[in-house]
Amino acid sequence: ILISQNIKLLNGALGHKFLENQISYKKERSPTKIETLEQNDNSSKNEKELNLSAKNTIAKAIQTDEGIVVLPGSEISEKQSKNYGYKTLREELIQDGTIQKVQNGRYVFMKKHLFSSPSAAAAVIVGSATNGRNAWKDKNGHSLNEIEKSEIK
């Protein structure tokens, strides 16, 4: 098992993602091919459950070797980012149905979505540029920065 984890890590570092589970596909692909994280227990060993609470929004995610996977039910701020890149990304997610407006007028993730960085995920959720390494926290309230520093020691 350790050898397969090392191979998976090395492939990810080289930019090859063929051993990773697909989290979300673009529109062109069939949504029936989406693999859920629950179906693959082997990948959950390296994943960290994270929460983001800011500006009356609560979001949940899992950190994987590929990035941050925001989970269904996660709320996003009504405020749109002024940053063109994050604003465009948010609009694309709304258009493809990943994010939808629900009855109470809030926007919510309807399916999982992989972000390449914690800051990109946080910016889309909060509606402004945010340091994702400080915003995302584990169940004990430790930020990603704190978690990564403690793992290095």
PDB file of C-alpha atoms in Angstrom:
ATOM      1  CA  ILE A   1       0.000   0.000   0.000  1.00  0.00           C
ATOM      2  CA  LEU A   2       2.846   2.378   0.818  1.00  0.00           C
ATOM      3  CA  ILE A   3       4.417   1.777  -2.590  1.00  0.00           C
ATOM      4  CA  SER A   4       1.140   2.565  -4.379  1.00  0.00           C
ATOM      5  CA  GLN A   5       0.742   5.771  -2.345  1.00  0.00           C
ATOM      6  CA  ASN A   6       4.285   6.828  -3.263  1.00  0.00           C
ATOM      7  CA  ILE A   7       3.663   6.097  -6.946  1.00  0.00           C
ATOM      8  CA  LYS A   8       0.412   8.079  -6.787  1.00  0.00           C
ATOM      9  CA  LEU A   9       2.187  11.013  -5.117  1.00  0.00           C
ATOM     10  CA  LEU A  10       5.062  10.956  -7.607  1.00  0.00           C
ATOM     11  CA  ASN A  11       2.680  10.853 -10.578  1.00  0.00           C
ATOM     12  CA  GLY A  12       0.721  13.783  -9.143  1.00  0.00           C
ATOM     13  CA  ALA A  13       3.922  15.779  -8.642  1.00  0.00           C
ATOM     14  CA  LEU A  14       4.824  15.168 -12.278  1.00  0.00           C
ATOM     15  CA  GLY A  15       1.401  16.367 -13.395  1.00  0.00           C
ATOM     16  CA  HIS A  16       0.003  12.953 -14.305  1.00  0.00           C
ATOM     17  CA  LYS A  17      -3.407  12.384 -12.757  1.00  0.00           C
ATOM     18  CA  PHE A  18      -4.308   8.992 -14.221  1.00  0.00           C
ATOM     19  CA  LEU A  19      -4.261   7.271 -10.799  1.00  0.00           C
ATOM     20  CA  GLU A  20      -6.498   9.911  -9.227  1.00  0.00           C
ATOM     21  CA  ASN A  21     -10.278   9.647  -9.050  1.00  0.00           C
ATOM     22  CA  GLN A  22     -12.215  11.962 -11.293  1.00  0.00           C
ATOM     23  CA  ILE A  23     -14.208  14.356  -9.128  1.00  0.00           C
ATOM     24  CA  SER A  24     -16.050  16.512 -11.619  1.00  0.00           C
ATOM     25  CA  TYR A  25     -16.189  16.587 -15.381  1.00  0.00           C
ATOM     26  CA  LYS A  26     -16.813  19.426 -17.796  1.00  0.00           C
ATOM     27  CA  LYS A  27     -20.192  19.656 -19.567  1.00  0.00           C
ATOM     28  CA  GLU A  28     -19.103  17.595 -22.587  1.00  0.00           C
ATOM     29  CA  ARG A  29     -18.822  14.425 -20.530  1.00  0.00           C
ATOM     30  CA  SER A  30     -21.645  12.279 -19.265  1.00  0.00           C
ATOM     31  CA  PRO A  31     -22.516  13.026 -15.632  1.00  0.00           C
ATOM     32  CA  THR A  32     -23.125   9.313 -15.051  1.00  0.00           C
ATOM     33  CA  LYS A  33     -19.354   8.763 -15.080  1.00  0.00           C
ATOM     34  CA  ILE A  34     -18.768  10.873 -11.985  1.00  0.00           C
ATOM     35  CA  GLU A  35     -17.188   8.738  -9.283  1.00  0.00           C
ATOM     36  CA  THR A  36     -18.142   9.622  -5.758  1.00  0.00           C
ATOM     37  CA  LEU A  37     -15.563   9.903  -3.033  1.00  0.00           C
ATOM     38  CA  GLU A  38     -17.558   7.489  -0.880  1.00  0.00           C
ATOM     39  CA  GLN A  39     -17.145   4.708  -3.437  1.00  0.00           C
ATOM     40  CA  ASN A  40     -13.363   4.810  -3.233  1.00  0.00           C
ATOM     41  CA  ASP A  41     -12.234   4.090   0.302  1.00  0.00           C
ATOM     42  CA  ASN A  42      -8.590   3.748  -0.797  1.00  0.00           C
ATOM     43  CA  SER A  43      -8.197   7.465  -1.494  1.00  0.00           C
ATOM     44  CA  SER A  44      -9.709   8.658   1.804  1.00  0.00           C
ATOM     45  CA  LYS A  45      -6.518   7.967   3.798  1.00  0.00           C
ATOM     46  CA  ASN A  46      -4.754  11.094   2.481  1.00  0.00           C
ATOM     47  CA  GLU A  47      -7.837  13.316   2.515  1.00  0.00           C
ATOM     48  CA  LYS A  48      -8.606  15.920   5.148  1.00  0.00           C
ATOM     49  CA  GLU A  49     -12.118  17.131   5.922  1.00  0.00           C
ATOM     50  CA  LEU A  50     -12.224  20.920   6.014  1.00  0.00           C
ATOM     51  CA  ASN A  51     -14.732  23.672   6.809  1.00  0.00           C
ATOM     52  CA  LEU A  52     -14.956  27.301   5.819  1.00  0.00           C
ATOM     53  CA  SER A  53     -17.173  29.694   7.772  1.00  0.00           C
ATOM     54  CA  ALA A  54     -17.280  33.303   6.654  1.00  0.00           C
ATOM     55  CA  LYS A  55     -19.845  35.998   5.906  1.00  0.00           C
ATOM     56  CA  ASN A  56     -22.880  33.877   6.845  1.00  0.00           C
ATOM     57  CA  THR A  57     -21.740  30.974   4.669  1.00  0.00           C
ATOM     58  CA  ILE A  58     -20.722  27.469   5.649  1.00  0.00           C
ATOM     59  CA  ALA A  59     -18.853  25.244   3.237  1.00  0.00           C
ATOM     60  CA  LYS A  60     -17.383  21.778   3.570  1.00  0.00           C
ATOM     61  CA  ALA A  61     -14.584  20.303   1.513  1.00  0.00           C
ATOM     62  CA  ILE A  62     -12.031  17.559   1.345  1.00  0.00           C
ATOM     63  CA  GLN A  63      -8.385  18.189   0.586  1.00  0.00           C
ATOM     64  CA  THR A  64      -6.977  15.631  -1.846  1.00  0.00           C
ATOM     65  CA  ASP A  65      -3.652  15.271  -3.637  1.00  0.00           C
ATOM     66  CA  GLU A  66      -5.190  17.174  -6.568  1.00  0.00           C
ATOM     67  CA  GLY A  67      -6.660  20.107  -4.651  1.00  0.00           C
ATOM     68  CA  ILE A  68      -9.794  21.004  -2.706  1.00  0.00           C
ATOM     69  CA  VAL A  69     -13.087  19.234  -3.430  1.00  0.00           C
ATOM     70  CA  VAL A  70     -16.029  21.370  -2.288  1.00  0.00           C
ATOM     71  CA  LEU A  71     -18.914  19.128  -1.230  1.00  0.00           C
ATOM     72  CA  PRO A  72     -22.616  19.345  -2.107  1.00  0.00           C
ATOM     73  CA  GLY A  73     -24.637  21.510   0.261  1.00  0.00           C
ATOM     74  CA  SER A  74     -21.827  24.037   0.704  1.00  0.00           C
ATOM     75  CA  GLU A  75     -23.175  27.587   0.630  1.00  0.00           C
ATOM     76  CA  ILE A  76     -21.596  30.506  -1.170  1.00  0.00           C
ATOM     77  CA  SER A  77     -21.865  34.206  -0.511  1.00  0.00           C
ATOM     78  CA  GLU A  78     -24.374  36.255  -2.478  1.00  0.00           C
ATOM     79  CA  LYS A  79     -21.577  38.782  -3.036  1.00  0.00           C
ATOM     80  CA  GLN A  80     -19.677  38.224  -6.280  1.00  0.00           C
ATOM     81  CA  SER A  81     -15.930  38.558  -6.450  1.00  0.00           C
ATOM     82  CA  LYS A  82     -14.585  41.611  -8.246  1.00  0.00           C
ATOM     83  CA  ASN A  83     -11.648  39.480  -9.405  1.00  0.00           C
ATOM     84  CA  TYR A  84     -12.389  38.648 -13.041  1.00  0.00           C
ATOM     85  CA  GLY A  85     -11.042  35.084 -12.864  1.00  0.00           C
ATOM     86  CA  TYR A  86     -13.024  34.046  -9.794  1.00  0.00           C
ATOM     87  CA  LYS A  87     -16.136  35.882 -10.965  1.00  0.00           C
ATOM     88  CA  THR A  88     -15.957  34.052 -14.310  1.00  0.00           C
ATOM     89  CA  LEU A  89     -15.374  30.707 -12.587  1.00  0.00           C
ATOM     90  CA  ARG A  90     -18.368  31.265 -10.323  1.00  0.00           C
ATOM     91  CA  GLU A  91     -20.576  32.144 -13.333  1.00  0.00           C
ATOM     92  CA  GLU A  92     -19.424  28.991 -15.154  1.00  0.00           C
ATOM     93  CA  LEU A  93     -20.277  26.854 -12.116  1.00  0.00           C
ATOM     94  CA  ILE A  94     -23.744  28.421 -11.964  1.00  0.00           C
ATOM     95  CA  GLN A  95     -24.305  27.885 -15.682  1.00  0.00           C
ATOM     96  CA  ASP A  96     -23.281  24.227 -15.632  1.00  0.00           C
ATOM     97  CA  GLY A  97     -25.487  23.498 -12.594  1.00  0.00           C
ATOM     98  CA  THR A  98     -22.708  22.838 -10.093  1.00  0.00           C
ATOM     99  CA  ILE A  99     -23.978  25.844  -8.098  1.00  0.00           C
ATOM    100  CA  GLN A 100     -27.699  26.604  -7.970  1.00  0.00           C
ATOM    101  CA  LYS A 101     -29.956  29.103  -6.257  1.00  0.00           C
ATOM    102  CA  VAL A 102     -32.192  27.357  -3.707  1.00  0.00           C
ATOM    103  CA  GLN A 103     -35.534  28.329  -2.152  1.00  0.00           C
ATOM    104  CA  ASN A 104     -34.137  30.666   0.495  1.00  0.00           C
ATOM    105  CA  GLY A 105     -32.320  32.633  -2.212  1.00  0.00           C
ATOM    106  CA  ARG A 106     -28.904  31.287  -1.253  1.00  0.00           C
ATOM    107  CA  TYR A 107     -26.490  29.744  -3.731  1.00  0.00           C
ATOM    108  CA  VAL A 108     -25.425  26.187  -2.913  1.00  0.00           C
ATOM    109  CA  PHE A 109     -23.100  23.597  -4.456  1.00  0.00           C
ATOM    110  CA  MET A 110     -25.320  20.836  -5.827  1.00  0.00           C
ATOM    111  CA  LYS A 111     -22.450  18.482  -6.638  1.00  0.00           C
ATOM    112  CA  LYS A 112     -18.772  18.099  -5.824  1.00  0.00           C
ATOM    113  CA  HIS A 113     -16.296  20.339  -7.548  1.00  0.00           C
ATOM    114  CA  LEU A 114     -12.507  20.143  -7.582  1.00  0.00           C
ATOM    115  CA  PHE A 115     -10.558  23.391  -7.225  1.00  0.00           C
ATOM    116  CA  SER A 116      -6.843  23.368  -7.923  1.00  0.00           C
ATOM    117  CA  SER A 117      -6.106  25.534  -4.880  1.00  0.00           C
ATOM    118  CA  PRO A 118      -7.685  26.251  -1.497  1.00  0.00           C
ATOM    119  CA  SER A 119      -7.622  29.979  -2.287  1.00  0.00           C
ATOM    120  CA  ALA A 120      -9.626  29.542  -5.514  1.00  0.00           C
ATOM    121  CA  ALA A 121     -12.275  27.542  -3.653  1.00  0.00           C
ATOM    122  CA  ALA A 122     -12.403  30.095  -0.827  1.00  0.00           C
ATOM    123  CA  ALA A 123     -12.621  33.050  -3.234  1.00  0.00           C
ATOM    124  CA  VAL A 124     -15.585  31.556  -5.104  1.00  0.00           C
ATOM    125  CA  ILE A 125     -17.356  30.749  -1.819  1.00  0.00           C
ATOM    126  CA  VAL A 126     -16.645  34.003   0.050  1.00  0.00           C
ATOM    127  CA  GLY A 127     -16.944  36.312  -2.952  1.00  0.00           C
ATOM    128  CA  SER A 128     -13.600  38.041  -2.518  1.00  0.00           C
ATOM    129  CA  ALA A 129      -9.909  37.221  -2.704  1.00  0.00           C
ATOM    130  CA  THR A 130      -9.150  35.056   0.303  1.00  0.00           C
ATOM    131  CA  ASN A 131      -6.112  33.187   1.559  1.00  0.00           C
ATOM    132  CA  GLY A 132      -7.477  29.649   1.423  1.00  0.00           C
ATOM    133  CA  ARG A 133      -4.617  28.271   3.506  1.00  0.00           C
ATOM    134  CA  ASN A 134      -5.916  30.333   6.429  1.00  0.00           C
ATOM    135  CA  ALA A 135      -9.660  30.187   5.654  1.00  0.00           C
ATOM    136  CA  TRP A 136     -10.078  26.388   5.427  1.00  0.00           C
ATOM    137  CA  LYS A 137      -9.946  24.697   8.848  1.00  0.00           C
ATOM    138  CA  ASP A 138     -10.235  21.163  10.158  1.00  0.00           C
ATOM    139  CA  LYS A 139     -12.711  20.017  12.833  1.00  0.00           C
ATOM    140  CA  ASN A 140     -10.278  21.176  15.553  1.00  0.00           C
ATOM    141  CA  GLY A 141     -10.089  24.710  14.140  1.00  0.00           C
ATOM    142  CA  HIS A 142      -6.577  24.343  12.696  1.00  0.00           C
ATOM    143  CA  SER A 143      -5.966  26.077   9.365  1.00  0.00           C
ATOM    144  CA  LEU A 144      -4.336  24.320   6.407  1.00  0.00           C
ATOM    145  CA  ASN A 145      -1.171  26.335   7.134  1.00  0.00           C
ATOM    146  CA  GLU A 146      -1.076  25.032  10.704  1.00  0.00           C
ATOM    147  CA  ILE A 147      -1.821  21.457   9.629  1.00  0.00           C
ATOM    148  CA  GLU A 148       0.918  21.450   6.990  1.00  0.00           C
ATOM    149  CA  LYS A 149       3.467  22.978   9.383  1.00  0.00           C
ATOM    150  CA  SER A 150       2.707  20.334  12.010  1.00  0.00           C
ATOM    151  CA  GLU A 151       3.084  17.539   9.436  1.00  0.00           C
ATOM    152  CA  ILE A 152       6.523  18.805   8.408  1.00  0.00           C
ATOM    153  CA  LYS A 153       7.912  18.566  11.957  1.00  0.00           C
TER     154      LYS A 153
END
